[in-house]
Amino acid sequence: MHKRISASKQQEYDIRHQLSPAEQLKWDRKQAAKKSADAYRRRREQLRKRHERDHALMAAVHTIEDTYGSIADAPAGSPEVTAVRLIVDAQPAPAKPVVTREMAMYYRTYKAIGDQKRATKALGIGIQTLRNAIVAVEENGGLGK
């Protein structure tokens, strides 16, 4: 079990073990170099993955062109087109609209006021913006406090 140190003793310890300005600068530079090296490694890995993906994508596109003559002529459900979609991670559009913070705020204000026209005046936005926010929130089942 550790003994508690009084605040003054802790302060003395901190002062005694504080780095000199030169040591602090050296430590900061070392940390910046580590951070930069990590960022470089991450970026290099991203570029390597992108390079591999681009080669796979071009091979899939060439397969489609060899088989169907053109990408536009390929049927949407064909295995080649599916392969291209998997390579580029094509996600289908979300079924429900996304509710942003602003939309949630507009919706709350509208509910508090109860009238769309007055709510738009109070918020300083257009009626269509408010209606889009109302539709988005209600299609997502409300704000779900």
GROMACS .gro file of N, CA and C in nm:
model
  435
    1MET      N    1   0.083  -0.118   0.000
    1MET     CA    2   0.000   0.000   0.000
    1MET      C    3   0.088   0.125   0.000
    2HIS      N    4   0.054   0.219  -0.083
    2HIS     CA    5   0.133   0.341  -0.094
    2HIS      C    6   0.083   0.444   0.005
    3LYS      N    7   0.180   0.518   0.059
    3LYS     CA    8   0.143   0.627   0.148
    3LYS      C    9   0.110   0.750   0.065
    4ARG      N   10   0.016   0.825   0.112
    4ARG     CA   11  -0.020   0.950   0.045
    4ARG      C   12   0.086   1.055   0.074
    5ILE      N   13   0.117   1.133  -0.026
    5ILE     CA   14   0.215   1.240  -0.011
    5ILE      C   15   0.137   1.371  -0.002
    6SER      N   16   0.180   1.457   0.087
    6SER     CA   17   0.112   1.585   0.100
    6SER      C   18   0.135   1.667  -0.026
    7ALA      N   19   0.050   1.765  -0.045
    7ALA     CA   20   0.057   1.848  -0.165
    7ALA      C   21   0.189   1.922  -0.174
    8SER      N   22   0.238   1.972  -0.060
    8SER     CA   23   0.364   2.046  -0.062
    8SER      C   24   0.481   1.954  -0.097
    9LYS      N   25   0.481   1.832  -0.041
    9LYS     CA   26   0.588   1.736  -0.072
    9LYS      C   27   0.583   1.699  -0.221
   10GLN      N   28   0.461   1.680  -0.274
   10GLN     CA   29   0.445   1.648  -0.416
   10GLN      C   30   0.498   1.762  -0.501
   11GLN      N   31   0.468   1.886  -0.460
   11GLN     CA   32   0.514   2.003  -0.535
   11GLN      C   33   0.667   2.010  -0.533
   12GLU      N   34   0.728   1.983  -0.416
   12GLU     CA   35   0.874   1.982  -0.407
   12GLU      C   36   0.932   1.876  -0.501
   13TYR      N   37   0.872   1.759  -0.501
   13TYR     CA   38   0.918   1.649  -0.587
   13TYR      C   39   0.909   1.690  -0.734
   14ASP      N   40   0.796   1.750  -0.771
   14ASP     CA   41   0.777   1.791  -0.910
   14ASP      C   42   0.881   1.894  -0.952
   15ILE      N   43   0.910   1.990  -0.863
   15ILE     CA   44   1.008   2.093  -0.895
   15ILE      C   45   1.147   2.031  -0.909
   16ARG      N   46   1.181   1.939  -0.817
   16ARG     CA   47   1.311   1.875  -0.819
   16ARG      C   48   1.332   1.793  -0.946
   17HIS      N   49   1.226   1.728  -0.995
   17HIS     CA   50   1.237   1.640  -1.110
   17HIS      C   51   1.195   1.706  -1.242
   18GLN      N   52   1.175   1.836  -1.236
   18GLN     CA   53   1.136   1.908  -1.356
   18GLN      C   54   1.256   1.916  -1.452
   19LEU      N   55   1.228   1.904  -1.581
   19LEU     CA   56   1.336   1.911  -1.679
   19LEU      C   57   1.381   2.055  -1.698
   20SER      N   58   1.509   2.070  -1.727
   20SER     CA   59   1.560   2.203  -1.760
   20SER      C   60   1.504   2.242  -1.897
   21PRO      N   61   1.505   2.370  -1.931
   21PRO     CA   62   1.453   2.410  -2.062
   21PRO      C   63   1.521   2.336  -2.178
   22ALA      N   64   1.652   2.315  -2.168
   22ALA     CA   65   1.722   2.244  -2.275
   22ALA      C   66   1.677   2.099  -2.282
   23GLU      N   67   1.663   2.035  -2.164
   23GLU     CA   68   1.617   1.896  -2.162
   23GLU      C   69   1.474   1.885  -2.212
   24GLN      N   70   1.391   1.983  -2.175
   24GLN     CA   71   1.252   1.984  -2.219
   24GLN      C   72   1.245   1.996  -2.371
   25LEU      N   73   1.327   2.084  -2.427
   25LEU     CA   74   1.331   2.103  -2.572
   25LEU      C   75   1.377   1.974  -2.641
   26LYS      N   76   1.478   1.911  -2.583
   26LYS     CA   77   1.529   1.785  -2.638
   26LYS      C   78   1.420   1.678  -2.634
   27TRP      N   79   1.348   1.670  -2.521
   27TRP     CA   80   1.240   1.572  -2.505
   27TRP      C   81   1.128   1.599  -2.604
   28ASP      N   82   1.091   1.728  -2.620
   28ASP     CA   83   0.985   1.766  -2.715
   28ASP      C   84   1.024   1.727  -2.858
   29ARG      N   85   1.150   1.752  -2.894
   29ARG     CA   86   1.196   1.717  -3.029
   29ARG      C   87   1.191   1.566  -3.050
   30LYS      N   88   1.229   1.492  -2.947
   30LYS     CA   89   1.227   1.346  -2.957
   30LYS      C   90   1.084   1.297  -2.977
   31GLN      N   91   0.989   1.354  -2.902
   31GLN     CA   92   0.848   1.316  -2.915
   31GLN      C   93   0.795   1.353  -3.054
   32ALA      N   94   0.833   1.471  -3.103
   32ALA     CA   95   0.789   1.513  -3.236
   32ALA      C   96   0.844   1.419  -3.343
   33ALA      N   97   0.969   1.376  -3.327
   33ALA     CA   98   1.028   1.284  -3.423
   33ALA      C   99   0.955   1.150  -3.421
   34LYS      N  100   0.920   1.101  -3.302
   34LYS     CA  101   0.845   0.975  -3.291
   34LYS      C  102   0.709   0.988  -3.359
   35LYS      N  103   0.643   1.100  -3.331
   35LYS     CA  104   0.510   1.124  -3.389
   35LYS      C  105   0.519   1.130  -3.541
   36SER      N  106   0.620   1.199  -3.591
   36SER     CA  107   0.638   1.212  -3.735
   36SER      C  108   0.668   1.076  -3.799
   37ALA      N  109   0.751   0.996  -3.733
   37ALA     CA  110   0.784   0.863  -3.785
   37ALA      C  111   0.660   0.774  -3.788
   38ASP      N  112   0.578   0.782  -3.684
   38ASP     CA  113   0.454   0.703  -3.681
   38ASP      C  114   0.359   0.746  -3.793
   39ALA      N  115   0.347   0.878  -3.812
   39ALA     CA  116   0.260   0.928  -3.919
   39ALA      C  117   0.312   0.883  -4.055
   40TYR      N  118   0.444   0.883  -4.073
   40TYR     CA  119   0.503   0.839  -4.200
   40TYR      C  120   0.472   0.691  -4.223
   41ARG      N  121   0.487   0.608  -4.119
   41ARG     CA  122   0.459   0.465  -4.133
   41ARG      C  123   0.313   0.441  -4.169
   42ARG      N  124   0.222   0.512  -4.101
   42ARG     CA  125   0.079   0.497  -4.131
   42ARG      C  126   0.050   0.537  -4.275
   43ARG      N  127   0.105   0.649  -4.319
   43ARG     CA  128   0.081   0.698  -4.455
   43ARG      C  129   0.139   0.601  -4.558
   44ARG      N  130   0.259   0.550  -4.532
   44ARG     CA  131   0.322   0.455  -4.623
   44ARG      C  132   0.237   0.329  -4.636
   45GLU      N  133   0.182   0.282  -4.524
   45GLU     CA  134   0.096   0.164  -4.525
   45GLU      C  135  -0.033   0.191  -4.604
   46GLN      N  136  -0.091   0.309  -4.586
   46GLN     CA  137  -0.211   0.346  -4.662
   46GLN      C  138  -0.182   0.347  -4.812
   47LEU      N  139  -0.070   0.405  -4.849
   47LEU     CA  140  -0.034   0.412  -4.991
   47LEU      C  141  -0.008   0.273  -5.048
   48ARG      N  142   0.055   0.185  -4.971
   48ARG     CA  143   0.080   0.049  -5.016
   48ARG      C  144  -0.052  -0.024  -5.040
   49LYS      N  145  -0.146  -0.009  -4.944
   49LYS     CA  146  -0.277  -0.074  -4.960
   49LYS      C  147  -0.351  -0.018  -5.082
   50ARG      N  148  -0.345   0.114  -5.100
   50ARG     CA  149  -0.411   0.176  -5.215
   50ARG      C  150  -0.349   0.125  -5.345
   51HIS      N  151  -0.218   0.112  -5.347
   51HIS     CA  152  -0.148   0.063  -5.466
   51HIS      C  153  -0.194  -0.078  -5.501
   52GLU      N  154  -0.201  -0.165  -5.399
   52GLU     CA  155  -0.248  -0.302  -5.421
   52GLU      C  156  -0.393  -0.303  -5.469
   53ARG      N  157  -0.475  -0.219  -5.407
   53ARG     CA  158  -0.616  -0.213  -5.445
   53ARG      C  159  -0.631  -0.164  -5.589
   54ASP      N  160  -0.551  -0.064  -5.627
   54ASP     CA  161  -0.559  -0.011  -5.763
   54ASP      C  162  -0.524  -0.118  -5.866
   55HIS      N  163  -0.422  -0.198  -5.837
   55HIS     CA  164  -0.386  -0.305  -5.930
   55HIS      C  165  -0.499  -0.407  -5.941
   56ALA      N  166  -0.557  -0.445  -5.827
   56ALA     CA  167  -0.668  -0.541  -5.830
   56ALA      C  168  -0.788  -0.483  -5.904
   57LEU      N  169  -0.814  -0.355  -5.882
   57LEU     CA  170  -0.926  -0.289  -5.949
   57LEU      C  171  -0.905  -0.285  -6.100
   58MET      N  172  -0.786  -0.251  -6.143
   58MET     CA  173  -0.759  -0.245  -6.287
   58MET      C  174  -0.770  -0.384  -6.349
   59ALA      N  175  -0.726  -0.487  -6.278
   59ALA     CA  176  -0.738  -0.623  -6.330
   59ALA      C  177  -0.885  -0.660  -6.345
   60ALA      N  178  -0.968  -0.623  -6.245
   60ALA     CA  179  -1.112  -0.653  -6.252
   60ALA      C  180  -1.178  -0.577  -6.366
   61VAL      N  181  -1.140  -0.451  -6.385
   61VAL     CA  182  -1.197  -0.370  -6.493
   61VAL      C  183  -1.158  -0.429  -6.629
   62HIS      N  184  -1.032  -0.472  -6.643
   62HIS     CA  185  -0.990  -0.533  -6.769
   62HIS      C  186  -1.065  -0.663  -6.796
   63THR      N  187  -1.093  -0.739  -6.690
   63THR     CA  188  -1.171  -0.862  -6.706
   63THR      C  189  -1.311  -0.829  -6.759
   64ILE      N  190  -1.372  -0.725  -6.702
   64ILE     CA  191  -1.506  -0.683  -6.748
   64ILE      C  192  -1.499  -0.640  -6.894
   65GLU      N  193  -1.399  -0.560  -6.927
   65GLU     CA  194  -1.387  -0.512  -7.065
   65GLU      C  195  -1.362  -0.626  -7.163
   66ASP      N  196  -1.283  -0.726  -7.121
   66ASP     CA  197  -1.258  -0.841  -7.208
   66ASP      C  198  -1.385  -0.924  -7.228
   67THR      N  199  -1.465  -0.935  -7.119
   67THR     CA  200  -1.584  -1.019  -7.125
   67THR      C  201  -1.700  -0.949  -7.196
   68TYR      N  202  -1.728  -0.823  -7.158
   68TYR     CA  203  -1.847  -0.754  -7.207
   68TYR      C  204  -1.817  -0.644  -7.308
   69GLY      N  205  -1.692  -0.608  -7.326
   69GLY     CA  206  -1.657  -0.503  -7.420
   69GLY      C  207  -1.649  -0.366  -7.355
   70SER      N  208  -1.731  -0.341  -7.254
   70SER     CA  209  -1.732  -0.211  -7.186
   70SER      C  210  -1.792  -0.229  -7.047
   71ILE      N  211  -1.752  -0.145  -6.957
   71ILE     CA  212  -1.809  -0.151  -6.822
   71ILE      C  213  -1.958  -0.117  -6.827
   72ALA      N  214  -1.994  -0.025  -6.914
   72ALA     CA  215  -2.134   0.016  -6.926
   72ALA      C  216  -2.222  -0.098  -6.974
   73ASP      N  217  -2.166  -0.192  -7.051
   73ASP     CA  218  -2.244  -0.304  -7.105
   73ASP      C  219  -2.256  -0.421  -7.008
   74ALA      N  220  -2.179  -0.419  -6.900
   74ALA     CA  221  -2.180  -0.531  -6.805
   74ALA      C  222  -2.308  -0.528  -6.723
   75PRO      N  223  -2.374  -0.644  -6.704
   75PRO     CA  224  -2.494  -0.647  -6.620
   75PRO      C  225  -2.458  -0.615  -6.474
   76ALA      N  226  -2.548  -0.546  -6.408
   76ALA     CA  227  -2.520  -0.498  -6.271
   76ALA      C  228  -2.493  -0.611  -6.173
   77GLY      N  229  -2.558  -0.725  -6.190
   77GLY     CA  230  -2.541  -0.833  -6.094
   77GLY      C  231  -2.434  -0.933  -6.130
   78SER      N  232  -2.356  -0.905  -6.234
   78SER     CA  233  -2.255  -1.003  -6.277
   78SER      C  234  -2.144  -1.016  -6.173
   79PRO      N  235  -2.080  -1.133  -6.167
   79PRO     CA  236  -1.974  -1.153  -6.068
   79PRO      C  237  -1.857  -1.055  -6.084
   80GLU      N  238  -1.830  -1.014  -6.207
   80GLU     CA  239  -1.720  -0.921  -6.230
   80GLU      C  240  -1.750  -0.784  -6.170
   81VAL      N  241  -1.874  -0.738  -6.190
   81VAL     CA  242  -1.914  -0.608  -6.134
   81VAL      C  243  -1.917  -0.617  -5.981
   82THR      N  244  -1.964  -0.730  -5.929
   82THR     CA  245  -1.964  -0.750  -5.784
   82THR      C  246  -1.821  -0.745  -5.730
   83ALA      N  247  -1.727  -0.804  -5.804
   83ALA     CA  248  -1.586  -0.801  -5.762
   83ALA      C  249  -1.534  -0.658  -5.757
   84VAL      N  250  -1.569  -0.578  -5.856
   84VAL     CA  251  -1.526  -0.438  -5.857
   84VAL      C  252  -1.585  -0.364  -5.738
   85ARG      N  253  -1.712  -0.388  -5.709
   85ARG     CA  254  -1.776  -0.322  -5.594
   85ARG      C  255  -1.707  -0.362  -5.464
   86LEU      N  256  -1.670  -0.488  -5.451
   86LEU     CA  257  -1.601  -0.533  -5.330
   86LEU      C  258  -1.464  -0.468  -5.317
   87ILE      N  259  -1.396  -0.451  -5.429
   87ILE     CA  260  -1.263  -0.390  -5.425
   87ILE      C  261  -1.271  -0.245  -5.381
   88VAL      N  262  -1.367  -0.171  -5.432
   88VAL     CA  263  -1.376  -0.029  -5.397
   88VAL      C  264  -1.462  -0.004  -5.274
   89ASP      N  265  -1.509  -0.111  -5.210
   89ASP     CA  266  -1.592  -0.100  -5.089
   89ASP      C  267  -1.713  -0.012  -5.111
   90ALA      N  268  -1.780  -0.030  -5.222
   90ALA     CA  269  -1.899   0.049  -5.252
   90ALA      C  270  -2.010   0.010  -5.156
   91GLN      N  271  -2.051   0.105  -5.074
   91GLN     CA  272  -2.158   0.081  -4.978
   91GLN      C  273  -2.289   0.134  -5.036
   92PRO      N  274  -2.397   0.060  -5.016
   92PRO     CA  275  -2.526   0.113  -5.062
   92PRO      C  276  -2.564   0.236  -4.981
   93ALA      N  277  -2.641   0.322  -5.041
   93ALA     CA  278  -2.684   0.443  -4.972
   93ALA      C  279  -2.767   0.406  -4.850
   94PRO      N  280  -2.753   0.481  -4.740
   94PRO     CA  281  -2.831   0.448  -4.621
   94PRO      C  282  -2.981   0.462  -4.648
   95ALA      N  283  -3.059   0.373  -4.589
   95ALA     CA  284  -3.203   0.374  -4.610
   95ALA      C  285  -3.267   0.495  -4.544
   96LYS      N  286  -3.212   0.536  -4.430
   96LYS     CA  287  -3.269   0.650  -4.358
   96LYS      C  288  -3.175   0.769  -4.370
   97PRO      N  289  -3.230   0.890  -4.374
   97PRO     CA  290  -3.143   1.008  -4.380
   97PRO      C  291  -3.068   1.026  -4.248
   98VAL      N  292  -2.949   1.081  -4.257
   98VAL     CA  293  -2.866   1.104  -4.139
   98VAL      C  294  -2.914   1.231  -4.070
   99VAL      N  295  -2.925   1.225  -3.936
   99VAL     CA  296  -2.968   1.341  -3.859
   99VAL      C  297  -2.844   1.408  -3.801
  100THR      N  298  -2.819   1.533  -3.841
  100THR     CA  299  -2.704   1.607  -3.789
  100THR      C  300  -2.745   1.680  -3.661
  101ARG      N  301  -2.646   1.737  -3.593
  101ARG     CA  302  -2.676   1.813  -3.470
  101ARG      C  303  -2.768   1.931  -3.500
  102GLU      N  304  -2.741   1.996  -3.614
  102GLU     CA  305  -2.824   2.112  -3.650
  102GLU      C  306  -2.968   2.069  -3.672
  103MET      N  307  -2.985   1.957  -3.742
  103MET     CA  308  -3.122   1.907  -3.767
  103MET      C  309  -3.192   1.877  -3.636
  104ALA      N  310  -3.122   1.816  -3.542
  104ALA     CA  311  -3.181   1.785  -3.412
  104ALA      C  312  -3.221   1.913  -3.340
  105MET      N  313  -3.134   2.015  -3.348
  105MET     CA  314  -3.166   2.142  -3.283
  105MET      C  315  -3.287   2.207  -3.350
  106TYR      N  316  -3.292   2.205  -3.484
  106TYR     CA  317  -3.407   2.261  -3.556
  106TYR      C  318  -3.535   2.189  -3.515
  107TYR      N  319  -3.527   2.057  -3.505
  107TYR     CA  320  -3.645   1.977  -3.470
  107TYR      C  321  -3.692   2.011  -3.328
  108ARG      N  322  -3.598   2.019  -3.234
  108ARG     CA  323  -3.635   2.053  -3.096
  108ARG      C  324  -3.701   2.190  -3.089
  109THR      N  325  -3.645   2.286  -3.162
  109THR     CA  326  -3.702   2.421  -3.163
  109THR      C  327  -3.842   2.419  -3.223
  110TYR      N  328  -3.858   2.346  -3.332
  110TYR     CA  329  -3.989   2.334  -3.396
  110TYR      C  330  -4.090   2.273  -3.300
  111LYS      N  331  -4.049   2.167  -3.229
  111LYS     CA  332  -4.141   2.102  -3.135
  111LYS      C  333  -4.176   2.195  -3.019
  112ALA      N  334  -4.080   2.276  -2.975
  112ALA     CA  335  -4.106   2.368  -2.865
  112ALA      C  336  -4.202   2.479  -2.909
  113ILE      N  337  -4.186   2.530  -3.031
  113ILE     CA  338  -4.271   2.638  -3.080
  113ILE      C  339  -4.403   2.584  -3.132
  114GLY      N  340  -4.396   2.473  -3.206
  114GLY     CA  341  -4.519   2.411  -3.255
  114GLY      C  342  -4.568   2.460  -3.389
  115ASP      N  343  -4.503   2.560  -3.447
  115ASP     CA  344  -4.546   2.614  -3.576
  115ASP      C  345  -4.423   2.626  -3.666
  116GLN      N  346  -4.430   2.570  -3.785
  116GLN     CA  347  -4.314   2.568  -3.873
  116GLN      C  348  -4.270   2.709  -3.914
  117LYS      N  349  -4.366   2.792  -3.947
  117LYS     CA  350  -4.331   2.926  -3.995
  117LYS      C  351  -4.262   3.008  -3.886
  118ARG      N  352  -4.317   3.003  -3.764
  118ARG     CA  353  -4.256   3.077  -3.653
  118ARG      C  354  -4.121   3.018  -3.616
  119ALA      N  355  -4.107   2.886  -3.627
  119ALA     CA  356  -3.980   2.822  -3.595
  119ALA      C  357  -3.871   2.864  -3.694
  120THR      N  358  -3.908   2.875  -3.823
  120THR     CA  359  -3.808   2.918  -3.921
  120THR      C  360  -3.764   3.062  -3.896
  121LYS      N  361  -3.858   3.147  -3.854
  121LYS     CA  362  -3.822   3.286  -3.822
  121LYS      C  363  -3.730   3.290  -3.701
  122ALA      N  364  -3.762   3.209  -3.599
  122ALA     CA  365  -3.682   3.207  -3.477
  122ALA      C  366  -3.541   3.154  -3.505
  123LEU      N  367  -3.532   3.053  -3.591
  123LEU     CA  368  -3.402   2.992  -3.620
  123LEU      C  369  -3.324   3.068  -3.727
  124GLY      N  370  -3.395   3.146  -3.807
  124GLY     CA  371  -3.329   3.219  -3.915
  124GLY      C  372  -3.290   3.128  -4.031
  125ILE      N  373  -3.373   3.027  -4.057
  125ILE     CA  374  -3.347   2.933  -4.167
  125ILE      C  375  -3.467   2.930  -4.259
  126GLY      N  376  -3.452   2.863  -4.372
  126GLY     CA  377  -3.561   2.850  -4.466
  126GLY      C  378  -3.657   2.740  -4.426
  127ILE      N  379  -3.779   2.747  -4.475
  127ILE     CA  380  -3.883   2.649  -4.442
  127ILE      C  381  -3.843   2.509  -4.490
  128GLN      N  382  -3.778   2.501  -4.608
  128GLN     CA  383  -3.741   2.370  -4.662
  128GLN      C  384  -3.634   2.304  -4.576
  129THR      N  385  -3.543   2.383  -4.522
  129THR     CA  386  -3.439   2.329  -4.433
  129THR      C  387  -3.504   2.269  -4.309
  130LEU      N  388  -3.601   2.340  -4.253
  130LEU     CA  389  -3.671   2.289  -4.135
  130LEU      C  390  -3.749   2.163  -4.170
  131ARG      N  391  -3.816   2.164  -4.284
  131ARG     CA  392  -3.894   2.045  -4.323
  131ARG      C  393  -3.802   1.924  -4.346
  132ASN      N  394  -3.687   1.946  -4.405
  132ASN     CA  395  -3.591   1.837  -4.423
  132ASN      C  396  -3.547   1.780  -4.289
  133ALA      N  397  -3.524   1.869  -4.192
  133ALA     CA  398  -3.483   1.824  -4.059
  133ALA      C  399  -3.595   1.745  -3.992
  134ILE      N  400  -3.719   1.792  -4.005
  134ILE     CA  401  -3.834   1.723  -3.945
  134ILE      C  402  -3.848   1.584  -4.006
  135VAL      N  403  -3.841   1.575  -4.138
  135VAL     CA  404  -3.854   1.446  -4.206
  135VAL      C  405  -3.742   1.351  -4.164
  136ALA      N  406  -3.620   1.402  -4.160
  136ALA     CA  407  -3.506   1.317  -4.124
  136ALA      C  408  -3.520   1.262  -3.982
  137VAL      N  409  -3.557   1.348  -3.889
  137VAL     CA  410  -3.570   1.304  -3.749
  137VAL      C  411  -3.685   1.206  -3.735
  138GLU      N  412  -3.799   1.235  -3.798
  138GLU     CA  413  -3.914   1.146  -3.783
  138GLU      C  414  -3.895   1.013  -3.854
  139GLU      N  415  -3.821   1.011  -3.966
  139GLU     CA  416  -3.793   0.884  -4.033
  139GLU      C  417  -3.697   0.797  -3.952
  140ASN      N  418  -3.616   0.861  -3.869
  140ASN     CA  419  -3.524   0.787  -3.783
  140ASN      C  420  -3.587   0.751  -3.649
  141GLY      N  421  -3.714   0.777  -3.635
  141GLY     CA  422  -3.783   0.738  -3.512
  141GLY      C  423  -3.768   0.838  -3.399
  142GLY      N  424  -3.749   0.963  -3.429
  142GLY     CA  425  -3.736   1.065  -3.324
  142GLY      C  426  -3.592   1.082  -3.281
  143LEU      N  427  -3.575   1.164  -3.178
  143LEU     CA  428  -3.440   1.193  -3.132
  143LEU      C  429  -3.388   1.089  -3.034
  144GLY      N  430  -3.477   1.011  -2.974
  144GLY     CA  431  -3.435   0.903  -2.886
  144GLY      C  432  -3.352   0.949  -2.769
  145LYS      N  433  -3.410   1.036  -2.689
  145LYS     CA  434  -3.338   1.090  -2.574
  145LYS      C  435  -3.294   0.978  -2.492
   0.00000   0.00000   0.00000
